[in-house]
mmCIF file of C-alpha atoms in Angstrom:
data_model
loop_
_atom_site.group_PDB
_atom_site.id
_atom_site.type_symbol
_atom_site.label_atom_id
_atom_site.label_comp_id
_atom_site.label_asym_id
_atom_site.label_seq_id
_atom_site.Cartn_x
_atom_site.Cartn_y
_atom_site.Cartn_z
ATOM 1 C CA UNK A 71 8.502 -7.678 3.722
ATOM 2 C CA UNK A 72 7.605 -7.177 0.124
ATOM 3 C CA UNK A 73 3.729 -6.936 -0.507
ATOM 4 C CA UNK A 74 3.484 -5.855 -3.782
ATOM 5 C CA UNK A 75 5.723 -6.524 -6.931
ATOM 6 C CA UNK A 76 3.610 -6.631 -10.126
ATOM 7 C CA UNK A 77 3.092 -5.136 -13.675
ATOM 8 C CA UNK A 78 -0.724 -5.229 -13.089
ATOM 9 C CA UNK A 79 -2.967 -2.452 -13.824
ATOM 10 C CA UNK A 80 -4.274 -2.760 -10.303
ATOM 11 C CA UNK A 81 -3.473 -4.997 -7.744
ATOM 12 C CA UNK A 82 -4.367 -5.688 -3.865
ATOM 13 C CA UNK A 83 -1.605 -7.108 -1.321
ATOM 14 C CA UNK A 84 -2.679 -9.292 0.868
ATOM 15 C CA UNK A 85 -4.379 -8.013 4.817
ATOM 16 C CA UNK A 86 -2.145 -8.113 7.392
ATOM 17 C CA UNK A 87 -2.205 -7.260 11.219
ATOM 18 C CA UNK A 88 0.898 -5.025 12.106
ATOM 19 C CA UNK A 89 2.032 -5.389 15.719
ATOM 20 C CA UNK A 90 2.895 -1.506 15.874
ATOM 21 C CA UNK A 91 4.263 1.643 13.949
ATOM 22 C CA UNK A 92 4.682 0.655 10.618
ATOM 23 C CA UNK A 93 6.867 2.240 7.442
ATOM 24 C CA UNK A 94 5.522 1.555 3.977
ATOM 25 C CA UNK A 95 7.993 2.143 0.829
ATOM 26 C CA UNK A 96 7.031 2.508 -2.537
ATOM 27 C CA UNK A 97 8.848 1.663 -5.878
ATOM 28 C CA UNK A 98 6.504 3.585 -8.219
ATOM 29 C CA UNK A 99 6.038 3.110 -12.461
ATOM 30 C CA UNK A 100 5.281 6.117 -14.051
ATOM 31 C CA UNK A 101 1.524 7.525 -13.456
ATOM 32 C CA UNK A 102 1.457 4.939 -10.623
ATOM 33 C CA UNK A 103 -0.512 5.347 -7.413
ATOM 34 C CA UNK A 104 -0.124 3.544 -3.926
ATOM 35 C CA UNK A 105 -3.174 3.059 -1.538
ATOM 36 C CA UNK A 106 -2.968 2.534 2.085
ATOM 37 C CA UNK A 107 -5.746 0.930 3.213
ATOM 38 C CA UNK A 108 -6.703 -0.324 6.714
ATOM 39 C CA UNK A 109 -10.157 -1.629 8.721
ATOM 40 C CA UNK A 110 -10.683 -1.403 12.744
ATOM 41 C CA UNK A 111 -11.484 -5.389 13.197
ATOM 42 C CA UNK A 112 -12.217 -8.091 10.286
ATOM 43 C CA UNK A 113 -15.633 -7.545 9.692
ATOM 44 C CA UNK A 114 -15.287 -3.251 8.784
ATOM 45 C CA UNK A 115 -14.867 -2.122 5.326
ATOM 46 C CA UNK A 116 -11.654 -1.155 3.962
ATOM 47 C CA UNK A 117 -10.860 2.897 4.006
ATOM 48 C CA UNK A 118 -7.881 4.695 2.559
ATOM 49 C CA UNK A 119 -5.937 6.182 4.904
ATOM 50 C CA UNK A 120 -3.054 6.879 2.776
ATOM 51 C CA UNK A 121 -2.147 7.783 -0.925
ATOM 52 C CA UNK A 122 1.227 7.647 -2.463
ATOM 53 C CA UNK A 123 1.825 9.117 -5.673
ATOM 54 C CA UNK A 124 4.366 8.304 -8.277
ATOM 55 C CA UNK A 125 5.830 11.474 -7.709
ATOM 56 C CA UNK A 126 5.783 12.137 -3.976
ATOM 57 C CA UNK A 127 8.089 11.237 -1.402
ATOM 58 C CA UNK A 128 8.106 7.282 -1.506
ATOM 59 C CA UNK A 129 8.209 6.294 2.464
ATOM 60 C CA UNK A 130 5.902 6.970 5.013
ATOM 61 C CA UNK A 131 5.471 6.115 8.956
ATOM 62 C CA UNK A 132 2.270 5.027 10.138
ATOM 63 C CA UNK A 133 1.012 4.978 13.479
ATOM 64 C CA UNK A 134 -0.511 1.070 14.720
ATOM 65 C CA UNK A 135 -3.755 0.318 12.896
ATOM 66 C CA UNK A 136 -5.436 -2.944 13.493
ATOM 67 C CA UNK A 137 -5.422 -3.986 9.571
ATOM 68 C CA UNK A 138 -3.262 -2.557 6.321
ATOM 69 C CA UNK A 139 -3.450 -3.668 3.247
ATOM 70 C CA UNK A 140 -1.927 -1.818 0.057
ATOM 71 C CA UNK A 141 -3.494 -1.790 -3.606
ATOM 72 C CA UNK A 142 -2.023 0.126 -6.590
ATOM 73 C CA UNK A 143 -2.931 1.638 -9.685
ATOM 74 C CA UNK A 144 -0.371 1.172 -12.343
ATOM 75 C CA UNK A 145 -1.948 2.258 -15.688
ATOM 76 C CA UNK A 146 1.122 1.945 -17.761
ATOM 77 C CA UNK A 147 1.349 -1.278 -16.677
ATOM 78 C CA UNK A 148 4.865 -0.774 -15.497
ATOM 79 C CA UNK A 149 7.274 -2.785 -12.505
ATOM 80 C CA UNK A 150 5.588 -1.432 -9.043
ATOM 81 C CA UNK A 151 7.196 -2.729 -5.770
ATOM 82 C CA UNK A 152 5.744 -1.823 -2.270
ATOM 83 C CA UNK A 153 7.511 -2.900 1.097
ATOM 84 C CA UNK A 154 6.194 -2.990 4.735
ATOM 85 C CA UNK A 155 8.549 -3.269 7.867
ATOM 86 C CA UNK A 156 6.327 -5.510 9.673
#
């Protein structure tokens, strides 16, 4: 499922509540940067788990956390994609 696609300088997808392992893929713009971010239950803050550079190896497997969401940093303001498989 796509969760990002934007030309923003920073953006936030949308929470969502994986039902197990999930695999995140990034389609990085120069200088870009892809957070990971997930809670424990609705009510938590938000914490990075994961950080994705424009440069680094664009997939990653993560084991079941309760709630992801993604956010980016694009300062060139160039296309950045992100995918989830769940």
């Amino acid at each position: 499922m796509e969760r990002i696609n934007t030309t923003a300088e920073t953006f936030t997808s949308a929470e969502w509540e994986p039902t197990g392992d999930v695999t995140i893929q990034f389609e990085p713009a120069d200088r870009s940067t892809l957070h990971i971010e997930a809670r424990a239950e609705p009510n938590a803050p938000w914490e990075i788990v994961r950080t994705i550079q424009f440069y680094e190896d664009p997939i990653v497997k993560l084991t079941q956390l309760p709630w992801l969401r993604l956010s980016v940093e694009n300062p060139l303001k160039g296309t950045v994609k992100a995918w989830s498989d769940t």
